[in-house]
PDB file of C-alpha atoms and ligand atoms in Angstrom:
ATOM      1  CA  MET A 333     135.714 175.466  70.697  1.00  0.00           C
ATOM      2  CA  GLU A 334     138.753 177.943  72.221  1.00  0.00           C
ATOM      3  CA  PHE A 335     137.648 181.561  71.733  1.00  0.00           C
ATOM      4  CA  GLN A 336     140.137 182.597  68.909  1.00  0.00           C
ATOM      5  CA  ASP A 337     138.864 178.994  66.847  1.00  0.00           C
ATOM      6  CA  GLU A 338     135.518 180.077  67.087  1.00  0.00           C
ATOM      7  CA  LEU A 339     136.125 183.847  66.503  1.00  0.00           C
ATOM      8  CA  LYS A 340     137.699 182.523  63.105  1.00  0.00           C
ATOM      9  CA  ALA A 341     135.030 179.884  62.376  1.00  0.00           C
ATOM     10  CA  ARG A 342     132.252 183.263  62.745  1.00  0.00           C
ATOM     11  CA  MET A 343     134.478 185.553  60.639  1.00  0.00           C
ATOM     12  CA  GLN A 344     134.601 183.035  58.204  1.00  0.00           C
ATOM     13  CA  HIS A 345     130.690 182.453  58.156  1.00  0.00           C
ATOM     14  CA  VAL A 346     130.134 186.158  58.140  1.00  0.00           C
ATOM     15  CA  ASN A 347     132.558 186.332  54.709  1.00  0.00           C
ATOM     16  CA  ALA A 348     130.599 183.332  53.674  1.00  0.00           C
ATOM     17  CA  VAL A 349     127.152 185.398  54.022  1.00  0.00           C
ATOM     18  CA  LEU A 350     128.407 188.697  52.354  1.00  0.00           C
ATOM     19  CA  ALA A 351     129.583 186.852  49.317  1.00  0.00           C
ATOM     20  CA  ASP A 352     125.873 185.530  49.139  1.00  0.00           C
ATOM     21  CA  TYR A 353     124.538 189.248  49.331  1.00  0.00           C
ATOM     22  CA  LEU A 354     127.429 191.433  47.763  1.00  0.00           C
ATOM     23  CA  PRO A 355     126.352 192.200  43.862  1.00  0.00           C
ATOM     24  CA  LYS A 356     127.694 190.543  40.746  1.00  0.00           C
ATOM     25  CA  GLU A 357     130.399 192.671  38.993  1.00  0.00           C
ATOM     26  CA  SER A 358     129.016 192.924  35.633  1.00  0.00           C
ATOM     27  CA  GLY A 359     126.797 195.380  33.459  1.00  0.00           C
ATOM     28  CA  PHE A 360     127.835 199.088  32.282  1.00  0.00           C
ATOM     29  CA  GLN A 361     128.027 200.280  36.318  1.00  0.00           C
ATOM     30  CA  LYS A 362     130.608 197.056  36.618  1.00  0.00           C
ATOM     31  CA  THR A 363     133.535 199.580  38.406  1.00  0.00           C
ATOM     32  CA  LEU A 364     130.894 200.929  41.134  1.00  0.00           C
ATOM     33  CA  LEU A 365     130.244 197.272  42.013  1.00  0.00           C
ATOM     34  CA  SER A 366     134.016 196.233  41.741  1.00  0.00           C
ATOM     35  CA  ALA A 367     134.523 199.540  44.391  1.00  0.00           C
ATOM     36  CA  MET A 368     132.019 198.249  46.394  1.00  0.00           C
ATOM     37  CA  ASN A 369     133.245 194.776  47.061  1.00  0.00           C
ATOM     38  CA  TYR A 370     136.720 195.904  47.177  1.00  0.00           C
ATOM     39  CA  SER A 371     136.174 198.116  50.022  1.00  0.00           C
ATOM     40  CA  VAL A 372     133.753 194.714  52.072  1.00  0.00           C
ATOM     41  CA  GLU A 373     135.962 192.136  50.769  1.00  0.00           C
ATOM     42  CA  ALA A 374     139.326 194.015  51.790  1.00  0.00           C
ATOM     43  CA  GLY A 375     138.785 192.206  55.301  1.00  0.00           C
ATOM     44  CA  GLY A 376     137.991 193.663  58.416  1.00  0.00           C
ATOM     45  CA  LYS A 377     136.985 192.056  61.994  1.00  0.00           C
ATOM     46  CA  ARG A 378     133.148 191.534  60.866  1.00  0.00           C
ATOM     47  CA  ILE A 379     132.241 192.018  64.797  1.00  0.00           C
ATOM     48  CA  ARG A 380     128.989 194.106  64.174  1.00  0.00           C
ATOM     49  CA  PRO A 381     127.379 190.958  62.070  1.00  0.00           C
ATOM     50  CA  ILE A 382     128.722 188.377  64.973  1.00  0.00           C
ATOM     51  CA  MET A 383     127.623 190.328  67.401  1.00  0.00           C
ATOM     52  CA  MET A 384     124.054 190.245  65.588  1.00  0.00           C
ATOM     53  CA  GLU A 385     124.288 186.586  64.891  1.00  0.00           C
ATOM     54  CA  CYS A 386     125.050 186.066  68.420  1.00  0.00           C
ATOM     55  CA  THR A 387     122.202 187.900  69.918  1.00  0.00           C
ATOM     56  CA  TYR A 388     119.937 186.093  67.402  1.00  0.00           C
ATOM     57  CA  GLN A 389     121.256 182.623  68.705  1.00  0.00           C
ATOM     58  CA  MET A 390     120.982 183.795  72.066  1.00  0.00           C
ATOM     59  CA  PHE A 391     117.259 184.234  71.948  1.00  0.00           C
ATOM     60  CA  GLY A 392     116.711 181.108  70.101  1.00  0.00           C
ATOM     61  CA  GLY A 393     117.324 181.777  66.646  1.00  0.00           C
ATOM     62  CA  THR A 394     118.792 178.518  64.708  1.00  0.00           C
ATOM     63  CA  ASP A 395     118.550 179.555  61.097  1.00  0.00           C
ATOM     64  CA  SER A 396     119.843 181.837  58.445  1.00  0.00           C
ATOM     65  CA  LYS A 397     116.930 184.593  58.653  1.00  0.00           C
ATOM     66  CA  ALA A 398     119.514 187.501  60.251  1.00  0.00           C
ATOM     67  CA  GLY A 399     121.675 186.791  57.144  1.00  0.00           C
ATOM     68  CA  PRO A 400     120.419 189.826  55.191  1.00  0.00           C
ATOM     69  CA  PHE A 401     120.556 191.804  58.234  1.00  0.00           C
ATOM     70  CA  MET A 402     124.281 190.866  58.921  1.00  0.00           C
ATOM     71  CA  ALA A 403     125.213 191.672  55.368  1.00  0.00           C
ATOM     72  CA  ALA A 404     123.322 194.905  55.470  1.00  0.00           C
ATOM     73  CA  MET A 405     125.202 196.071  58.661  1.00  0.00           C
ATOM     74  CA  GLU A 406     128.625 195.239  57.381  1.00  0.00           C
ATOM     75  CA  MET A 407     127.861 197.221  54.132  1.00  0.00           C
ATOM     76  CA  ILE A 408     126.516 200.201  56.255  1.00  0.00           C
ATOM     77  CA  HIS A 409     129.937 200.187  58.059  1.00  0.00           C
ATOM     78  CA  ASN A 410     132.040 199.907  55.065  1.00  0.00           C
ATOM     79  CA  SER A 411     130.364 202.616  53.231  1.00  0.00           C
ATOM     80  CA  SER A 412     130.880 205.191  56.328  1.00  0.00           C
ATOM     81  CA  LEU A 413     134.644 204.190  56.216  1.00  0.00           C
ATOM     82  CA  ILE A 414     134.954 204.183  52.516  1.00  0.00           C
ATOM     83  CA  HIS A 415     133.599 208.108  53.145  1.00  0.00           C
ATOM     84  CA  ASP A 416     135.805 208.406  56.289  1.00  0.00           C
ATOM     85  CA  ASP A 417     138.861 207.860  54.559  1.00  0.00           C
ATOM     86  CA  LEU A 418     138.044 210.501  51.744  1.00  0.00           C
ATOM     87  CA  PRO A 419     140.129 213.801  51.456  1.00  0.00           C
ATOM     88  CA  ALA A 420     137.324 215.878  52.526  1.00  0.00           C
ATOM     89  CA  LEU A 421     137.119 213.840  55.760  1.00  0.00           C
ATOM     90  CA  ASP A 422     140.156 211.963  57.536  1.00  0.00           C
ATOM     91  CA  ASN A 423     142.141 211.980  54.097  1.00  0.00           C
ATOM     92  CA  ASP A 424     143.397 208.465  54.752  1.00  0.00           C
ATOM     93  CA  ASP A 425     145.470 206.568  51.993  1.00  0.00           C
ATOM     94  CA  MET A 426     145.767 203.069  53.597  1.00  0.00           C
ATOM     95  CA  ARG A 427     142.963 200.854  55.300  1.00  0.00           C
ATOM     96  CA  ARG A 428     143.347 197.161  56.415  1.00  0.00           C
ATOM     97  CA  GLY A 429     146.567 196.690  54.879  1.00  0.00           C
ATOM     98  CA  ARG A 430     145.825 198.021  51.474  1.00  0.00           C
ATOM     99  CA  LYS A 431     144.804 201.064  49.558  1.00  0.00           C
ATOM    100  CA  THR A 432     141.883 203.091  50.563  1.00  0.00           C
ATOM    101  CA  THR A 433     138.816 202.714  48.037  1.00  0.00           C
ATOM    102  CA  HIS A 434     139.527 206.460  46.844  1.00  0.00           C
ATOM    103  CA  LYS A 435     143.397 205.998  46.526  1.00  0.00           C
ATOM    104  CA  GLU A 436     142.602 202.512  44.225  1.00  0.00           C
ATOM    105  CA  TYR A 437     139.441 204.079  42.168  1.00  0.00           C
ATOM    106  CA  GLY A 438     139.269 207.582  42.650  1.00  0.00           C
ATOM    107  CA  GLU A 439     137.415 209.940  44.522  1.00  0.00           C
ATOM    108  CA  ALA A 440     134.198 210.276  42.341  1.00  0.00           C
ATOM    109  CA  MET A 441     134.066 206.513  42.253  1.00  0.00           C
ATOM    110  CA  ALA A 442     134.520 206.094  45.861  1.00  0.00           C
ATOM    111  CA  ILE A 443     131.485 208.607  46.730  1.00  0.00           C
ATOM    112  CA  LEU A 444     129.599 206.667  44.444  1.00  0.00           C
ATOM    113  CA  ALA A 445     130.373 203.266  46.046  1.00  0.00           C
ATOM    114  CA  GLY A 446     129.840 204.656  49.641  1.00  0.00           C
ATOM    115  CA  ASP A 447     126.179 205.926  48.539  1.00  0.00           C
ATOM    116  CA  ALA A 448     126.006 202.587  46.469  1.00  0.00           C
ATOM    117  CA  LEU A 449     126.771 200.414  49.645  1.00  0.00           C
ATOM    118  CA  LEU A 450     124.409 202.405  52.010  1.00  0.00           C
ATOM    119  CA  ASN A 451     121.831 202.101  49.464  1.00  0.00           C
ATOM    120  CA  TYR A 452     122.218 198.259  48.868  1.00  0.00           C
ATOM    121  CA  ALA A 453     122.641 197.272  52.407  1.00  0.00           C
ATOM    122  CA  TYR A 454     118.820 198.457  52.569  1.00  0.00           C
ATOM    123  CA  GLU A 455     117.977 196.736  49.444  1.00  0.00           C
ATOM    124  CA  THR A 456     119.953 193.529  50.949  1.00  0.00           C
ATOM    125  CA  ALA A 457     118.034 193.913  54.503  1.00  0.00           C
ATOM    126  CA  CYS A 458     114.545 194.406  52.624  1.00  0.00           C
ATOM    127  CA  ARG A 459     115.272 190.839  51.407  1.00  0.00           C
ATOM    128  CA  ALA A 460     114.395 189.288  54.741  1.00  0.00           C
ATOM    129  CA  PHE A 461     110.749 189.907  54.045  1.00  0.00           C
ATOM    130  CA  GLU A 462     110.919 187.416  51.161  1.00  0.00           C
ATOM    131  CA  THR A 463     111.386 184.566  54.039  1.00  0.00           C
ATOM    132  CA  ALA A 464     109.205 186.001  56.719  1.00  0.00           C
ATOM    133  CA  SER A 465     106.012 185.129  57.570  1.00  0.00           C
ATOM    134  CA  GLY A 466     103.511 186.130  60.675  1.00  0.00           C
ATOM    135  CA  LYS A 467     105.154 187.254  63.622  1.00  0.00           C
ATOM    136  CA  GLN A 468     108.665 187.706  61.490  1.00  0.00           C
ATOM    137  CA  LEU A 469     107.445 189.896  59.582  1.00  0.00           C
ATOM    138  CA  GLU A 470     106.776 192.153  62.140  1.00  0.00           C
ATOM    139  CA  ARG A 471     109.836 191.065  63.635  1.00  0.00           C
ATOM    140  CA  THR A 472     111.735 192.132  60.184  1.00  0.00           C
ATOM    141  CA  ALA A 473     109.977 195.782  60.062  1.00  0.00           C
ATOM    142  CA  LYS A 474     111.325 196.706  63.711  1.00  0.00           C
ATOM    143  CA  ALA A 475     114.902 195.272  62.746  1.00  0.00           C
ATOM    144  CA  LEU A 476     114.782 197.434  59.748  1.00  0.00           C
ATOM    145  CA  GLN A 477     113.503 200.543  61.766  1.00  0.00           C
ATOM    146  CA  ILE A 478     116.483 200.128  64.121  1.00  0.00           C
ATOM    147  CA  LEU A 479     119.172 199.695  61.401  1.00  0.00           C
ATOM    148  CA  SER A 480     117.872 202.890  59.495  1.00  0.00           C
ATOM    149  CA  ALA A 481     117.690 204.847  62.995  1.00  0.00           C
ATOM    150  CA  LYS A 482     121.209 203.986  64.122  1.00  0.00           C
ATOM    151  CA  SER A 483     122.750 204.622  60.903  1.00  0.00           C
ATOM    152  CA  GLY A 484     120.921 208.086  60.330  1.00  0.00           C
ATOM    153  CA  ILE A 485     120.991 211.617  61.610  1.00  0.00           C
ATOM    154  CA  HIS A 486     120.250 210.564  65.261  1.00  0.00           C
ATOM    155  CA  GLY A 487     122.904 207.919  65.105  1.00  0.00           C
ATOM    156  CA  MET A 488     126.192 207.385  63.505  1.00  0.00           C
ATOM    157  CA  LEU A 489     125.579 209.980  61.190  1.00  0.00           C
ATOM    158  CA  GLY A 490     124.934 212.765  63.319  1.00  0.00           C
ATOM    159  CA  GLY A 491     127.781 212.032  65.771  1.00  0.00           C
ATOM    160  CA  GLN A 492     129.965 211.729  62.257  1.00  0.00           C
ATOM    161  CA  SER A 493     128.840 215.223  61.635  1.00  0.00           C
ATOM    162  CA  CYS A 494     129.955 217.016  65.086  1.00  0.00           C
ATOM    163  CA  ASP A 495     133.171 215.161  64.424  1.00  0.00           C
ATOM    164  CA  VAL A 496     133.895 216.747  61.435  1.00  0.00           C
ATOM    165  CA  GLU A 497     132.715 219.905  62.447  1.00  0.00           C
ATOM    166  CA  CYS A 498     134.869 219.787  65.660  1.00  0.00           C
ATOM    167  CA  GLU A 499     138.073 218.984  64.087  1.00  0.00           C
ATOM    168  CA  GLY A 500     140.375 221.442  65.202  1.00  0.00           C
ATOM    169  CA  ARG A 501     138.535 222.486  68.454  1.00  0.00           C
ATOM    170  CA  ALA A 502     139.193 222.066  71.753  1.00  0.00           C
ATOM    171  CA  LEU A 503     135.795 219.790  73.052  1.00  0.00           C
ATOM    172  CA  THR A 504     134.390 219.067  75.976  1.00  0.00           C
ATOM    173  CA  GLU A 505     134.534 215.632  77.626  1.00  0.00           C
ATOM    174  CA  ARG A 506     130.422 215.914  77.149  1.00  0.00           C
ATOM    175  CA  MET A 507     130.675 216.533  73.285  1.00  0.00           C
ATOM    176  CA  VAL A 508     133.662 213.692  72.682  1.00  0.00           C
ATOM    177  CA  GLU A 509     130.885 211.225  74.441  1.00  0.00           C
ATOM    178  CA  PHE A 510     128.394 212.258  72.221  1.00  0.00           C
ATOM    179  CA  ILE A 511     130.490 211.942  69.219  1.00  0.00           C
ATOM    180  CA  ASN A 512     131.879 208.545  70.268  1.00  0.00           C
ATOM    181  CA  GLY A 513     128.365 207.436  71.224  1.00  0.00           C
ATOM    182  CA  HIS A 514     127.148 208.099  67.753  1.00  0.00           C
ATOM    183  CA  LYS A 515     129.949 207.596  65.411  1.00  0.00           C
ATOM    184  CA  THR A 516     130.839 204.319  66.704  1.00  0.00           C
ATOM    185  CA  ALA A 517     128.554 203.010  69.526  1.00  0.00           C
ATOM    186  CA  ALA A 518     125.385 203.420  67.152  1.00  0.00           C
ATOM    187  CA  LEU A 519     126.043 200.671  64.844  1.00  0.00           C
ATOM    188  CA  ILE A 520     127.575 198.378  67.902  1.00  0.00           C
ATOM    189  CA  GLU A 521     123.939 199.047  69.742  1.00  0.00           C
ATOM    190  CA  ALA A 522     121.947 198.268  66.548  1.00  0.00           C
ATOM    191  CA  SER A 523     123.972 194.841  65.498  1.00  0.00           C
ATOM    192  CA  LEU A 524     122.953 193.795  69.225  1.00  0.00           C
ATOM    193  CA  MET A 525     119.636 194.709  69.194  1.00  0.00           C
ATOM    194  CA  ILE A 526     118.715 193.361  65.478  1.00  0.00           C
ATOM    195  CA  GLY A 527     119.663 189.775  66.475  1.00  0.00           C
ATOM    196  CA  ALA A 528     117.856 189.801  69.428  1.00  0.00           C
ATOM    197  CA  VAL A 529     114.500 191.480  67.763  1.00  0.00           C
ATOM    198  CA  LEU A 530     114.767 189.203  64.767  1.00  0.00           C
ATOM    199  CA  ALA A 531     114.798 186.017  67.239  1.00  0.00           C
ATOM    200  CA  GLY A 532     111.640 187.744  69.215  1.00  0.00           C
ATOM    201  CA  ALA A 533     113.482 188.931  72.276  1.00  0.00           C
ATOM    202  CA  GLY A 534     111.112 191.197  74.263  1.00  0.00           C
ATOM    203  CA  ASP A 535     111.446 195.116  74.667  1.00  0.00           C
ATOM    204  CA  GLU A 536     113.058 194.886  78.074  1.00  0.00           C
ATOM    205  CA  GLU A 537     115.861 192.557  76.911  1.00  0.00           C
ATOM    206  CA  VAL A 538     116.764 194.453  73.860  1.00  0.00           C
ATOM    207  CA  GLY A 539     116.688 197.840  75.984  1.00  0.00           C
ATOM    208  CA  ILE A 540     119.544 196.282  77.986  1.00  0.00           C
ATOM    209  CA  LEU A 541     121.217 195.129  74.999  1.00  0.00           C
ATOM    210  CA  GLU A 542     120.798 198.955  73.853  1.00  0.00           C
ATOM    211  CA  SER A 543     122.803 199.772  76.737  1.00  0.00           C
ATOM    212  CA  VAL A 544     125.395 197.324  76.831  1.00  0.00           C
ATOM    213  CA  GLY A 545     126.211 198.320  72.934  1.00  0.00           C
ATOM    214  CA  HIS A 546     126.402 202.098  73.975  1.00  0.00           C
ATOM    215  CA  LYS A 547     128.981 201.061  76.718  1.00  0.00           C
ATOM    216  CA  ILE A 548     131.017 198.443  74.639  1.00  0.00           C
ATOM    217  CA  GLY A 549     130.819 201.255  71.644  1.00  0.00           C
ATOM    218  CA  LEU A 550     132.038 203.955  73.614  1.00  0.00           C
ATOM    219  CA  ALA A 551     134.717 201.736  75.044  1.00  0.00           C
ATOM    220  CA  PHE A 552     135.808 200.642  71.497  1.00  0.00           C
ATOM    221  CA  GLN A 553     136.160 203.969  70.550  1.00  0.00           C
ATOM    222  CA  ILE A 554     138.606 205.045  73.107  1.00  0.00           C
ATOM    223  CA  ARG A 555     140.541 201.763  72.336  1.00  0.00           C
ATOM    224  CA  ASP A 556     140.468 203.366  68.772  1.00  0.00           C
ATOM    225  CA  ASP A 557     141.833 206.233  69.847  1.00  0.00           C
ATOM    226  CA  ILE A 558     144.661 204.575  71.807  1.00  0.00           C
ATOM    227  CA  LEU A 559     145.688 202.309  69.273  1.00  0.00           C
ATOM    228  CA  ASP A 560     145.954 204.965  66.839  1.00  0.00           C
ATOM    229  CA  LEU A 561     148.638 206.647  69.118  1.00  0.00           C
ATOM    230  CA  THR A 562     150.361 203.500  70.435  1.00  0.00           C
ATOM    231  CA  GLY A 563     149.373 200.611  67.892  1.00  0.00           C
ATOM    232  CA  SER A 564     151.721 198.905  65.658  1.00  0.00           C
ATOM    233  CA  GLU A 565     151.062 199.855  61.831  1.00  0.00           C
ATOM    234  CA  LEU A 566     151.653 196.603  60.586  1.00  0.00           C
ATOM    235  CA  GLU A 567     148.774 195.114  63.093  1.00  0.00           C
ATOM    236  CA  LEU A 568     146.346 197.970  62.183  1.00  0.00           C
ATOM    237  CA  GLY A 569     147.106 197.480  58.433  1.00  0.00           C
ATOM    238  CA  LYS A 570     147.187 201.646  58.413  1.00  0.00           C
ATOM    239  CA  PRO A 571     149.601 204.328  59.528  1.00  0.00           C
ATOM    240  CA  ILE A 572     148.842 205.533  63.412  1.00  0.00           C
ATOM    241  CA  GLY A 573     148.586 209.278  63.790  1.00  0.00           C
ATOM    242  CA  SER A 574     145.340 210.231  62.244  1.00  0.00           C
ATOM    243  CA  ASP A 575     143.982 212.072  64.856  1.00  0.00           C
ATOM    244  CA  VAL A 576     146.666 214.173  65.414  1.00  0.00           C
ATOM    245  CA  ARG A 577     147.174 215.108  61.770  1.00  0.00           C
ATOM    246  CA  ASN A 578     143.572 215.734  61.499  1.00  0.00           C
ATOM    247  CA  LYS A 579     143.366 217.506  64.892  1.00  0.00           C
ATOM    248  CA  LYS A 580     140.741 215.889  66.493  1.00  0.00           C
ATOM    249  CA  THR A 581     139.779 215.987  70.288  1.00  0.00           C
ATOM    250  CA  THR A 582     139.552 212.477  71.833  1.00  0.00           C
ATOM    251  CA  PHE A 583     139.509 210.948  75.213  1.00  0.00           C
ATOM    252  CA  VAL A 584     142.652 210.543  74.954  1.00  0.00           C
ATOM    253  CA  SER A 585     143.959 213.516  73.968  1.00  0.00           C
ATOM    254  CA  LEU A 586     141.945 215.162  76.522  1.00  0.00           C
ATOM    255  CA  PHE A 587     143.014 212.593  79.448  1.00  0.00           C
ATOM    256  CA  GLY A 588     145.937 210.612  78.376  1.00  0.00           C
ATOM    257  CA  VAL A 589     146.594 206.808  77.309  1.00  0.00           C
ATOM    258  CA  PRO A 590     146.498 205.411  81.156  1.00  0.00           C
ATOM    259  CA  ALA A 591     143.024 207.102  82.094  1.00  0.00           C
ATOM    260  CA  GLY A 592     141.951 206.078  78.430  1.00  0.00           C
ATOM    261  CA  LYS A 593     142.807 202.583  79.377  1.00  0.00           C
ATOM    262  CA  ALA A 594     140.936 202.934  82.919  1.00  0.00           C
ATOM    263  CA  ARG A 595     137.814 204.585  81.214  1.00  0.00           C
ATOM    264  CA  VAL A 596     137.771 201.525  78.701  1.00  0.00           C
ATOM    265  CA  GLU A 597     137.875 198.623  81.440  1.00  0.00           C
ATOM    266  CA  ARG A 598     135.189 200.589  83.319  1.00  0.00           C
ATOM    267  CA  LEU A 599     132.751 200.699  80.689  1.00  0.00           C
ATOM    268  CA  SER A 600     133.792 197.500  79.474  1.00  0.00           C
ATOM    269  CA  SER A 601     132.961 195.809  83.102  1.00  0.00           C
ATOM    270  CA  GLN A 602     129.548 198.025  83.379  1.00  0.00           C
ATOM    271  CA  ALA A 603     128.410 196.491  80.095  1.00  0.00           C
ATOM    272  CA  LEU A 604     129.456 193.012  81.016  1.00  0.00           C
ATOM    273  CA  GLU A 605     127.419 193.608  84.417  1.00  0.00           C
ATOM    274  CA  GLU A 606     124.375 194.224  82.454  1.00  0.00           C
ATOM    275  CA  PHE A 607     124.728 191.583  79.802  1.00  0.00           C
ATOM    276  CA  ASP A 608     124.705 189.167  82.955  1.00  0.00           C
ATOM    277  CA  ARG A 609     121.430 190.616  83.918  1.00  0.00           C
ATOM    278  CA  LEU A 610     119.980 189.261  81.039  1.00  0.00           C
ATOM    279  CA  GLY A 611     118.125 186.183  81.825  1.00  0.00           C
ATOM    280  CA  VAL A 612     120.028 184.130  78.731  1.00  0.00           C
ATOM    281  CA  ARG A 613     123.515 183.964  78.540  1.00  0.00           C
ATOM    282  CA  HIS A 614     125.972 183.347  75.499  1.00  0.00           C
ATOM    283  CA  GLU A 615     129.315 182.527  76.535  1.00  0.00           C
ATOM    284  CA  PHE A 616     131.046 183.190  73.086  1.00  0.00           C
ATOM    285  CA  LEU A 617     129.578 186.711  72.879  1.00  0.00           C
ATOM    286  CA  ARG A 618     130.395 187.422  76.627  1.00  0.00           C
ATOM    287  CA  MET A 619     134.096 186.727  75.766  1.00  0.00           C
ATOM    288  CA  LEU A 620     134.063 188.704  72.802  1.00  0.00           C
ATOM    289  CA  LEU A 621     132.625 191.851  74.420  1.00  0.00           C
ATOM    290  CA  GLU A 622     135.118 191.296  77.264  1.00  0.00           C
ATOM    291  CA  GLU A 623     138.007 191.080  74.268  1.00  0.00           C
ATOM    292  CA  LEU A 624     137.430 194.017  72.791  1.00  0.00           C
ATOM    293  CA  ALA A 625     138.703 196.151  75.621  1.00  0.00           C
ATOM    294  CA  THR A 626     142.001 194.741  75.053  1.00  0.00           C
ATOM    295  CA  ARG A 627     142.086 194.382  71.367  1.00  0.00           C
ATOM    296  CA  ARG A 628     145.505 195.131  69.308  1.00  0.00           C
ATOM    297  CA  ARG A 629     143.736 195.890  65.804  1.00  0.00           C
TER     298      ARG A 629
HETATM  299  C1  GRG B 141     126.899 205.615  56.187  1.00  0.00           C
HETATM  300  C2  GRG B 141     124.999 206.467  57.046  1.00  0.00           C
HETATM  301  C3  GRG B 141     126.407 206.525  56.594  1.00  0.00           C
HETATM  302  C4  GRG B 141     127.278 207.474  57.148  1.00  0.00           C
HETATM  303  C5  GRG B 141     128.495 207.798  56.942  1.00  0.00           C
HETATM  304  C6  GRG B 141     131.830 208.818  57.045  1.00  0.00           C
HETATM  305  C7  GRG B 141     130.395 208.648  58.157  1.00  0.00           C
HETATM  306  C8  GRG B 141     129.230 209.112  57.774  1.00  0.00           C
HETATM  307  C9  GRG B 141     131.044 208.028  59.271  1.00  0.00           C
HETATM  308  C10 GRG B 141     132.277 207.400  59.864  1.00  0.00           C
HETATM  309  C11 GRG B 141     131.911 206.713  61.110  1.00  0.00           C
HETATM  310  C12 GRG B 141     133.266 206.016  61.571  1.00  0.00           C
HETATM  311  C13 GRG B 141     134.198 205.827  60.663  1.00  0.00           C
HETATM  312  C14 GRG B 141     133.443 206.003  62.893  1.00  0.00           C
HETATM  313  C15 GRG B 141     134.472 205.492  63.501  1.00  0.00           C
HETATM  314  C16 GRG B 141     134.249 203.681  63.535  1.00  0.00           C
HETATM  315  C17 GRG B 141     135.131 202.725  63.738  1.00  0.00           C
HETATM  316  C18 GRG B 141     135.915 202.941  64.790  1.00  0.00           C
HETATM  317  C19 GRG B 141     135.309 201.784  62.959  1.00  0.00           C
HETATM  318  C20 GRG B 141     136.494 200.992  62.704  1.00  0.00           C
HETATM  319  O1  GRG B 141     135.866 199.918  63.179  1.00  0.00           O
HETATM  320  P1  GRG B 141     136.402 198.090  63.137  1.00  0.00           P
HETATM  321  O2  GRG B 141     137.783 198.134  63.786  1.00  0.00           O
HETATM  322  O3  GRG B 141     136.854 198.325  61.557  1.00  0.00           O
HETATM  323  O4  GRG B 141     135.495 197.389  63.000  1.00  0.00           O
HETATM  324  P2  GRG B 141     137.439 196.544  60.655  1.00  0.00           P
HETATM  325  O5  GRG B 141     138.070 196.925  59.716  1.00  0.00           O
HETATM  326  O6  GRG B 141     137.380 195.536  61.568  1.00  0.00           O
HETATM  327  O7  GRG B 141     135.909 196.598  59.806  1.00  0.00           O
END
């Protein structure tokens, strides 16, 4: 299958998995459930659950046991986007070609929808225990540990707090790398690691995937910064210029677009070199990791 066809098929599969796990919109809390689904169903590239399923398959997984974690990862990602768009943070009105959650449901409900998605993500991930027995119980517990640690104070949330605190300040390259390595790379690391852990990969292999994810995540954020300056509003589904508006110091604001592109290429090729050191291969995942360096949305 051609890369783009397989990407589309995998994206549709993730959407089907999400449809199985997202809450039914009923009961007195229906508006909250609708706001959660509004965000997740707005689309998005689904790269994190796709990566997770790829590493699950790469290490021999053939069933749907990664499903609860794939859905949970996308829920956490969307929870972070809802909060990131709020007036108190980036104050963005549009995402993925439609109104952001607070613009559609109001600020209070958007705050709750972000909280609810984060909590429901763990409720969903825990459903993996329902079908686990033997070794799978330990692997599921380890995956849960990775998911919570990489999303939290030493992962995405830690990076985001510095990002917010540093708005309007001149930053060093080291600080920018800390922010990007946490607010963005942590969930990409977790996605690659969790699929492998669930399939029974060893610590060394999971460690290599963590490092691959870190470099891909750093590159992903620099590419995001480049697109925020030079991308197309139509392709991105949101206005460009958010970083300048929010006075964010980024790798690109420090060193310029050409240096940004060169850094993305270098990080991406270093990540692929490490990926190739794994004893097993996954051609589609390799192509996906490579493709992210030149993504247009
Ligand atoms: C939920 C624990 C928790 C904390 C929230 C607000 C916040 C703390 C974190 C924000 C982190 C953030 C928005 C980082 C930027 C990462 C990034 C480049 C997101 C865009 O990801 P894509 O391109 O989006 O994969 P799509 O729309 O394709 O899903």
